[in-house]
mmCIF file of C-alpha atoms in Angstrom:
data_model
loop_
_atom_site.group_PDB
_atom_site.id
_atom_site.type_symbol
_atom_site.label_atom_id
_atom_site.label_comp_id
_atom_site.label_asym_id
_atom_site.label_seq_id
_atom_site.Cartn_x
_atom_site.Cartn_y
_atom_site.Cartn_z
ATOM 1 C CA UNK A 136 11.620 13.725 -24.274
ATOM 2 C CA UNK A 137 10.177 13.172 -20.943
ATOM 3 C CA UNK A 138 6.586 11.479 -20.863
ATOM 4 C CA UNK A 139 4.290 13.937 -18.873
ATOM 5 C CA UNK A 140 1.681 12.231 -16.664
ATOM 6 C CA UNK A 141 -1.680 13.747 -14.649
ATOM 7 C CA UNK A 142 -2.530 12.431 -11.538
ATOM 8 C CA UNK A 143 -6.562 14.206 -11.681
ATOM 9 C CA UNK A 144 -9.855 13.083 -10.302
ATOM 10 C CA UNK A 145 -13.277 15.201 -10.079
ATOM 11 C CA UNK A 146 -13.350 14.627 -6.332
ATOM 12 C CA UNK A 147 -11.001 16.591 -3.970
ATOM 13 C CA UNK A 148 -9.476 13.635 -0.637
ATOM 14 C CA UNK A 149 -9.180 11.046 -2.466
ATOM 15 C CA UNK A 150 -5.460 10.536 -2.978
ATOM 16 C CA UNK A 151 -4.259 12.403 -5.003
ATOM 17 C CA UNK A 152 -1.121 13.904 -4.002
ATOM 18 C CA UNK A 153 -0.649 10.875 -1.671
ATOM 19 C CA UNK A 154 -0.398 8.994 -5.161
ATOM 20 C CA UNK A 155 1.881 11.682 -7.105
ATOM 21 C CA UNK A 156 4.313 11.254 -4.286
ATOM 22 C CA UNK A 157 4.225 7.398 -4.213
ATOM 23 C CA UNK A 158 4.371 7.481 -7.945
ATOM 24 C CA UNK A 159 7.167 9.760 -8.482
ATOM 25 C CA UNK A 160 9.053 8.097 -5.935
ATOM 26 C CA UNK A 161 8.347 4.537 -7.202
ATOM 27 C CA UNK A 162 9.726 5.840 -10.606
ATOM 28 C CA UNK A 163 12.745 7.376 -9.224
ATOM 29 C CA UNK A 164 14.024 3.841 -7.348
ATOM 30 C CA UNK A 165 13.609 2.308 -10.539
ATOM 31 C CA UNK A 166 16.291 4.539 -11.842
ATOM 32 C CA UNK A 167 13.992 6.989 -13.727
ATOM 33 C CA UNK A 168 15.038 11.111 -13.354
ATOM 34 C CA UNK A 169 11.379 11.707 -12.552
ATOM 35 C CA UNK A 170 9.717 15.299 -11.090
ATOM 36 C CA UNK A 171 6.652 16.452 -9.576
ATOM 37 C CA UNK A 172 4.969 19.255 -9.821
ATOM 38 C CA UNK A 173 2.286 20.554 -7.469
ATOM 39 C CA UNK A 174 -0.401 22.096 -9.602
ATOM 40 C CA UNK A 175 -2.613 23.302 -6.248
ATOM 41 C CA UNK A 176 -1.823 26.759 -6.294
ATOM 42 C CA UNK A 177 -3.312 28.851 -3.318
ATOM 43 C CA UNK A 178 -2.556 25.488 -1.274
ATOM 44 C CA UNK A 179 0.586 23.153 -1.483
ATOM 45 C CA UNK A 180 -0.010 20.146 -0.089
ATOM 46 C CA UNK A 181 3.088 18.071 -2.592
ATOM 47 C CA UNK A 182 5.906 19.825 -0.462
ATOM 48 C CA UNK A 183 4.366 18.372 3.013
ATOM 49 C CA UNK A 184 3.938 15.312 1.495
ATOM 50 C CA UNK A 185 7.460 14.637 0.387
ATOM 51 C CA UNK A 186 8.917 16.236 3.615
ATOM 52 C CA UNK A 187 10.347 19.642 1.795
ATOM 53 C CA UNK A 188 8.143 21.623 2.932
ATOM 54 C CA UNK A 189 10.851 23.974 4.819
ATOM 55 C CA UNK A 190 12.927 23.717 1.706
ATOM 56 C CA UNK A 191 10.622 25.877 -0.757
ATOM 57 C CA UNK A 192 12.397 29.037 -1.619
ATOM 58 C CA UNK A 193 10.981 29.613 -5.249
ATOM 59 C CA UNK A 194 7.720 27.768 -6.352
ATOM 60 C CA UNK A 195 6.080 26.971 -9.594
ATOM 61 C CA UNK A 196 4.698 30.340 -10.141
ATOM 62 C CA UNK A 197 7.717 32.389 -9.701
ATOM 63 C CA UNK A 198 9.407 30.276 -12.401
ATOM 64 C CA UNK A 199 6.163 30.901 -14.721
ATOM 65 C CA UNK A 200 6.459 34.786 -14.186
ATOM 66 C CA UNK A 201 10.576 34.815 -14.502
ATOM 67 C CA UNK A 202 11.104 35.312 -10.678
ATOM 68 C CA UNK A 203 13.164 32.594 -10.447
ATOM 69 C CA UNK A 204 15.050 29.949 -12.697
ATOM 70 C CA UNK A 205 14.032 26.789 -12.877
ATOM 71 C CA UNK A 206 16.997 25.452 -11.556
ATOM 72 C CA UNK A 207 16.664 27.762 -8.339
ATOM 73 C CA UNK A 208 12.846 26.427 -7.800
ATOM 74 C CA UNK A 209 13.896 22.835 -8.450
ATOM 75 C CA UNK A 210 13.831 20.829 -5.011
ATOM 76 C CA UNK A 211 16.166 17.605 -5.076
ATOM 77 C CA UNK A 212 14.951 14.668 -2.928
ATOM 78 C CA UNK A 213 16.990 13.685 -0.139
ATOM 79 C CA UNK A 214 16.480 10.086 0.191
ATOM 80 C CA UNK A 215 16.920 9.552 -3.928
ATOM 81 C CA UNK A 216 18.669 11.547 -6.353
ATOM 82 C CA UNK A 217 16.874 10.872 -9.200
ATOM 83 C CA UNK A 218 13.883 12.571 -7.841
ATOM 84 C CA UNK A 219 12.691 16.752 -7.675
ATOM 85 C CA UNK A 220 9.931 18.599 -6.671
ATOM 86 C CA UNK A 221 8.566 21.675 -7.762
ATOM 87 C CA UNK A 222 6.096 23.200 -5.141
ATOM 88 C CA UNK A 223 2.920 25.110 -5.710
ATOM 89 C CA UNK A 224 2.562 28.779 -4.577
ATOM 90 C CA UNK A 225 0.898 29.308 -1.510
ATOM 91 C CA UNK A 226 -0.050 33.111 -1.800
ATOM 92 C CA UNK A 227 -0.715 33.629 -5.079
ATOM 93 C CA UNK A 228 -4.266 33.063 -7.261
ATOM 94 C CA UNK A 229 -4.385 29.924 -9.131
ATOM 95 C CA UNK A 230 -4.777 32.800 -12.632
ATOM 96 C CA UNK A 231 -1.202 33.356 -12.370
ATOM 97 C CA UNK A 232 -0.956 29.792 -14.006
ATOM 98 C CA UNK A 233 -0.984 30.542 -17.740
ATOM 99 C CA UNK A 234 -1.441 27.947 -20.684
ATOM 100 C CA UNK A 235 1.950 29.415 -22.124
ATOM 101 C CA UNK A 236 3.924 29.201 -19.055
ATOM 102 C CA UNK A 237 2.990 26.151 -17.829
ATOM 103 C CA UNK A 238 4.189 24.967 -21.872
ATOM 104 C CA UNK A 239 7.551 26.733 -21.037
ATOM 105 C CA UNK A 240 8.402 25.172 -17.965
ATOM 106 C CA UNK A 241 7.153 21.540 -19.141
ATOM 107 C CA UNK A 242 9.247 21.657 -22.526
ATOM 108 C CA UNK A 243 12.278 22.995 -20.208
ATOM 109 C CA UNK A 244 11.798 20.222 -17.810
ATOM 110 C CA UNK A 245 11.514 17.483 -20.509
ATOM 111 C CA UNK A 246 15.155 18.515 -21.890
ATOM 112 C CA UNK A 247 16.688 16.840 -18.628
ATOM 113 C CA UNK A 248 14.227 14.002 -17.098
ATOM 114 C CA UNK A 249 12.402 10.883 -18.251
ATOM 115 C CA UNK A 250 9.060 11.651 -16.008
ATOM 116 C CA UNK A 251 7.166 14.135 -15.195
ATOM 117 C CA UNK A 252 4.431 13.769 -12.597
ATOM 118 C CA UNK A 253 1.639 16.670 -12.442
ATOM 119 C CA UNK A 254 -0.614 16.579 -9.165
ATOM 120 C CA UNK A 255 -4.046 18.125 -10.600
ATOM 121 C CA UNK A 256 -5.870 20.095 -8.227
ATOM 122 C CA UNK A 257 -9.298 18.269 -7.638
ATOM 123 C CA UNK A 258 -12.542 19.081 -10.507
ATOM 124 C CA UNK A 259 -12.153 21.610 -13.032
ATOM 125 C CA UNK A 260 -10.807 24.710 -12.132
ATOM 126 C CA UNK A 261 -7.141 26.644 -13.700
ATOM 127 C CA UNK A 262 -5.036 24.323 -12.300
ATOM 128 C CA UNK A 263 -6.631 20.875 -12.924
ATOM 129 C CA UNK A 264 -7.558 22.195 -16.591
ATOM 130 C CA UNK A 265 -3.589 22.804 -16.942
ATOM 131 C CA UNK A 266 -2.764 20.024 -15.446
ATOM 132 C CA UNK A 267 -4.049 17.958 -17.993
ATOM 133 C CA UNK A 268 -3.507 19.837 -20.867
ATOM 134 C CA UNK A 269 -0.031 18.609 -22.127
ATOM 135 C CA UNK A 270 -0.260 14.962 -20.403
ATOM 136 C CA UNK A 271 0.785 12.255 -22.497
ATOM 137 C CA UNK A 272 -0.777 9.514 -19.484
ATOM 138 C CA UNK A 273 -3.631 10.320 -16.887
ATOM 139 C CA UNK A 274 -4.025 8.390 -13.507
ATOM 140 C CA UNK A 275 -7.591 8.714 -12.699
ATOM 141 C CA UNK A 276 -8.060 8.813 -8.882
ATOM 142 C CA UNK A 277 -10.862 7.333 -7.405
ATOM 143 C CA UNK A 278 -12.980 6.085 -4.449
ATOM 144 C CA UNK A 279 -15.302 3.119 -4.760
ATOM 145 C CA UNK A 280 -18.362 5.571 -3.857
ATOM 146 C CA UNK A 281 -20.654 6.993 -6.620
ATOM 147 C CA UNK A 282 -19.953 10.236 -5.891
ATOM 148 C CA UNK A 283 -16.099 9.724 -6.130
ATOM 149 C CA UNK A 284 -16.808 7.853 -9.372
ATOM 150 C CA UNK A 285 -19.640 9.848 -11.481
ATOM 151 C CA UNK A 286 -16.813 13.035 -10.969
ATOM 152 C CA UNK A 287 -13.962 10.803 -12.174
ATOM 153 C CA UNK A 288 -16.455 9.700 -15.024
ATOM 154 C CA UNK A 289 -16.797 13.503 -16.011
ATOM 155 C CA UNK A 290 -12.839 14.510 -15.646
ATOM 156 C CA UNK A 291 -12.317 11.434 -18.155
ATOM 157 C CA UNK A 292 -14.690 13.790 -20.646
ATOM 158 C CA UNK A 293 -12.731 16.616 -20.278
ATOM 159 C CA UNK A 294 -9.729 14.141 -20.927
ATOM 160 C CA UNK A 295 -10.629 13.359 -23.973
ATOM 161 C CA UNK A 296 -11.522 16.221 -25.137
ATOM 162 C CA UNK A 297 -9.759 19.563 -23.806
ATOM 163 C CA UNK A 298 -6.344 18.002 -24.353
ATOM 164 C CA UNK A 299 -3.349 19.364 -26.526
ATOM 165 C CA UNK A 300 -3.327 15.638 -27.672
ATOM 166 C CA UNK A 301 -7.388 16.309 -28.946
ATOM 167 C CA UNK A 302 -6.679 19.747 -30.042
ATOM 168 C CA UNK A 303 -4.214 18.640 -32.327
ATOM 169 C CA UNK A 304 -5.362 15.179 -33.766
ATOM 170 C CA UNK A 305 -2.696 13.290 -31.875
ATOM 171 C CA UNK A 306 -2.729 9.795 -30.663
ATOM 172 C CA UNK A 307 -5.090 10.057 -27.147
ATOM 173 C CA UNK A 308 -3.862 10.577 -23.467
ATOM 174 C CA UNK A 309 -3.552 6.663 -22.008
ATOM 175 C CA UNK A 310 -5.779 6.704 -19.089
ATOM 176 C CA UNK A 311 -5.632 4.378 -16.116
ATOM 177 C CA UNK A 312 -7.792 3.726 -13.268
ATOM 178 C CA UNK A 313 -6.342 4.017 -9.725
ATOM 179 C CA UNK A 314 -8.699 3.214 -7.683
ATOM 180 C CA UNK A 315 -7.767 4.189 -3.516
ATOM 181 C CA UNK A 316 -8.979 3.046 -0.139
ATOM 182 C CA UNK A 317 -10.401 0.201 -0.858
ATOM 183 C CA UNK A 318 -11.665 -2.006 1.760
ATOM 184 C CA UNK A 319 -13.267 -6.063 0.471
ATOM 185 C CA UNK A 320 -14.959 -5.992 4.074
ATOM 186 C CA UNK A 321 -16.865 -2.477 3.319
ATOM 187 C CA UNK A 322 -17.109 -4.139 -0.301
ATOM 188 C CA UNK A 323 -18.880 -7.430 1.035
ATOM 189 C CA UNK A 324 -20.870 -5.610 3.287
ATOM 190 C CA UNK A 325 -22.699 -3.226 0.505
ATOM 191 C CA UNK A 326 -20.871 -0.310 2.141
ATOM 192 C CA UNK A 327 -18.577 0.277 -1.063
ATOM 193 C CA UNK A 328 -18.758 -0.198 -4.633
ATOM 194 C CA UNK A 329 -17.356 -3.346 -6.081
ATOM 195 C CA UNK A 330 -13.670 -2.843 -8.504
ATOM 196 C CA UNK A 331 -16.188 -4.375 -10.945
ATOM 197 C CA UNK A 332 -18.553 -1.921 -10.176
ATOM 198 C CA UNK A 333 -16.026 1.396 -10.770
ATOM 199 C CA UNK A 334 -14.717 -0.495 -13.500
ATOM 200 C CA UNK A 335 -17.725 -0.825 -15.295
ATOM 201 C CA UNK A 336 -18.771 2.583 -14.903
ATOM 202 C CA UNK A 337 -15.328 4.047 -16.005
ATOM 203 C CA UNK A 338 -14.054 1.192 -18.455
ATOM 204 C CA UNK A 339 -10.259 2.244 -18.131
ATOM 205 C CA UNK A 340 -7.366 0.186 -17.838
ATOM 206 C CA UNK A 341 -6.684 -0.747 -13.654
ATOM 207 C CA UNK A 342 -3.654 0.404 -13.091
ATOM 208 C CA UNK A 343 -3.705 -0.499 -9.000
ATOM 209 C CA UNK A 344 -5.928 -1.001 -6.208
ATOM 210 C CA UNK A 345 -4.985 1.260 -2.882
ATOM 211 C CA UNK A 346 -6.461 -0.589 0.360
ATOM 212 C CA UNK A 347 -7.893 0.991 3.227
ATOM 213 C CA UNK A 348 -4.782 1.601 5.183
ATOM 214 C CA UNK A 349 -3.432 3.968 8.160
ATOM 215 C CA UNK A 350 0.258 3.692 6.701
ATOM 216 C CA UNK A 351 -1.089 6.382 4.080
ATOM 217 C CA UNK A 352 -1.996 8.804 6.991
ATOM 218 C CA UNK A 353 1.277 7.974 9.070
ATOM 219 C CA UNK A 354 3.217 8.341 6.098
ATOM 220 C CA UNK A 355 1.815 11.623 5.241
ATOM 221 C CA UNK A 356 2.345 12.970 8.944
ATOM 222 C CA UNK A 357 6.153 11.539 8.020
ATOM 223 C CA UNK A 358 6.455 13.451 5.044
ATOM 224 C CA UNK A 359 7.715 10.235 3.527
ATOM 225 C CA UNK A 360 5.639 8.777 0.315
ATOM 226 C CA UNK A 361 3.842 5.777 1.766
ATOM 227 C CA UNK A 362 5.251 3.288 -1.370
ATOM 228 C CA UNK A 363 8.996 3.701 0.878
ATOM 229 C CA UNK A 364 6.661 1.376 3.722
ATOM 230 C CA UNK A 365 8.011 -2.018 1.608
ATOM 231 C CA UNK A 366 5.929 -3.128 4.808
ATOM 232 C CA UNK A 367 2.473 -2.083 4.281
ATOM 233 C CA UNK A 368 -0.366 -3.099 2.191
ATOM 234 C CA UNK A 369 -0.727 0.379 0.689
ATOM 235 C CA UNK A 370 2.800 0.837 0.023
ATOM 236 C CA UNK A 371 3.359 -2.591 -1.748
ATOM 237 C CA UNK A 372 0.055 -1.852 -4.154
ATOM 238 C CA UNK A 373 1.694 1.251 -5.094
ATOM 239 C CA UNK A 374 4.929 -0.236 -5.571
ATOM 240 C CA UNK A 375 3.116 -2.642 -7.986
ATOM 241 C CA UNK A 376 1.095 -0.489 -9.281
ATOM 242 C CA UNK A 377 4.339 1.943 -10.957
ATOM 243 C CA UNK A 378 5.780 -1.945 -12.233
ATOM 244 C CA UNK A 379 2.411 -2.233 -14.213
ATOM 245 C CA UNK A 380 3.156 1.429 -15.233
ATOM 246 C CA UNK A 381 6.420 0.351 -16.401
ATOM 247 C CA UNK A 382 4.621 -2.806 -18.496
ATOM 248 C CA UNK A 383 4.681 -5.602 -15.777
ATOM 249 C CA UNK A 384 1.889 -7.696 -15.673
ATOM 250 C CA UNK A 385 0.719 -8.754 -12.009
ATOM 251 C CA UNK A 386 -1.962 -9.826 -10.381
ATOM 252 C CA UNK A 387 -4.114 -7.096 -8.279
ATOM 253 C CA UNK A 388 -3.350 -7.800 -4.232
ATOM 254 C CA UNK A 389 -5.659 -7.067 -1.494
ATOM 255 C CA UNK A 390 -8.999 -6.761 -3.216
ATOM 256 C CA UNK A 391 -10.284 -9.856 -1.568
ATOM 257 C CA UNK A 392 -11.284 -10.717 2.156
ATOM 258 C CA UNK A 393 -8.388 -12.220 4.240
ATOM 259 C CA UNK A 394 -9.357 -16.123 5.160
ATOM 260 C CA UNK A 395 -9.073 -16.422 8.977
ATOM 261 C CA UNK A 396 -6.709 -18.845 9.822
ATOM 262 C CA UNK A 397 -7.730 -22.168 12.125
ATOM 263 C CA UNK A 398 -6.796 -20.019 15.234
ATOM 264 C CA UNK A 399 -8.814 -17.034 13.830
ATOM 265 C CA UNK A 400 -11.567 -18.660 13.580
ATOM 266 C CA UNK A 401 -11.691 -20.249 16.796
ATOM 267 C CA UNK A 402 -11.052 -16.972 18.838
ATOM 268 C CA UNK A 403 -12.481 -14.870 16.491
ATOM 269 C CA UNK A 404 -9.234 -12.994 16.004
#
């Protein structure tokens, strides 16, 4: 049976789908049959993200409503075999995502892969409520900004409580904390909230710490998932951050200030 993870926050732009597509990917290279699943109906964002977008012929909802098999909806990765999408509906009304569908195509899905990654739409609406119904894991998304975190504090509520897990007395969604764009210099300068800060507030297991970084944006322009940049800060944090997933212990990177060296200092570079 596949393990079925949420990737939700209260706050829409904060990384979401930039994270589901790092995620899944990060899972596939480590030789897991992973999918994702767009959630966003009325939207899509997933399919631009993971550079498919001209490859959506059937979508989540026409599988739901028996338009199309699941096979025929199912969009295979180009750069890594072990990895699918399934794409949200862009014309239809997030309604036509039903508790019983959604079931269907989730138990169908867990016959033949070891992950599968939903990308909650942002707060509480259909979608996100779905979303998060049958996960087994939830990723909570956040920004170190009070908003960000008091709406991530009230999606880990509805967590806890509006779960198939709750409903039925099982053992609870495991919840991490993600939290993205982090910057120590904004952090320093009383710009940002502190990882102690968010941590206290939310008190869930840190799962990875995103930094500030503009390989996220040129990676989603790309339509590649940032954590294939081996070079950048952003993608290496999510690289490490699936290994934790996976039960590796390591230390948190970039979440301090970088020490000028002897040169830097002198120049002021």
């Amino acid at each position: 049976m596949a393990r079925i993870i949420v990737v939700t926050s209260g706050k829409g732009g904060v990384g979401k789908t930039t994270t589901s597509a790092a995620f899944a990917m990060g899972l596939a290279e480590r030789g897991h049959r992973t999918v994702v699943i767009d959630f966003d109906v009325g939207l899509r964002n997933l399919d631009l993200v993971m550079g498919c977008e001209r490859r959506v012929v059937f979508d989540f909802v026409n599988v739901i409503q028996g338009e199309a098999r699941l096979a025929q909806a199912l969009i295979r990765d180009k750069r890594n075999p072990n990895l699918f999408v399934l794409a949200a509906s862009q014309t239809r009304d997030k309604e036509a995502l039903t508790a019983e569908g959604v079931g269907k195509v989730l138990e169908e899905l867990s016959e033949s892969f070891d992950y599968i990654v939903c990308d909650s739409p942002a707060g509480i609406e259909k979608g996100a409520t779905l979303a998060m119904y049958y996960a087994d894991d939830a990723i909570v998304v956040t920004n170190p900004e009070v908003s960000s975190v008091r709406d991530s504090d009230r999606m880990i509520g509805i967590l806890s409580s509006k779960s198939r897990r709750a409903e039925q007395g099982l053992e609870p969604i495991r919840e991490y904390l993600l939290v993205t764009r982090y910057s120590p210099e904004r952090v320093q300068k009383g710009e940002m909230l502190s990882l102690e800060d968010v941590q206290e507030i939310l008190a869930l297991d840190l799962i990875g710490v995103i930094p500030e970084s503009q390989a996220v944006l040129n990676a989603s322009n790309a339509g590649q998932p940032v954590i294939l940049d081996k070079e950048s800060s952003a993608g290496q944090a999510y690289g490490d951050m699936v290994d934790r997933y996976l039960g590796e212990d390591l230390p948190h990177r970039f979440t301090q200030v970088e020490k000028k060296g002897l040169f830097g200092r002198l120049f002021g570079g």
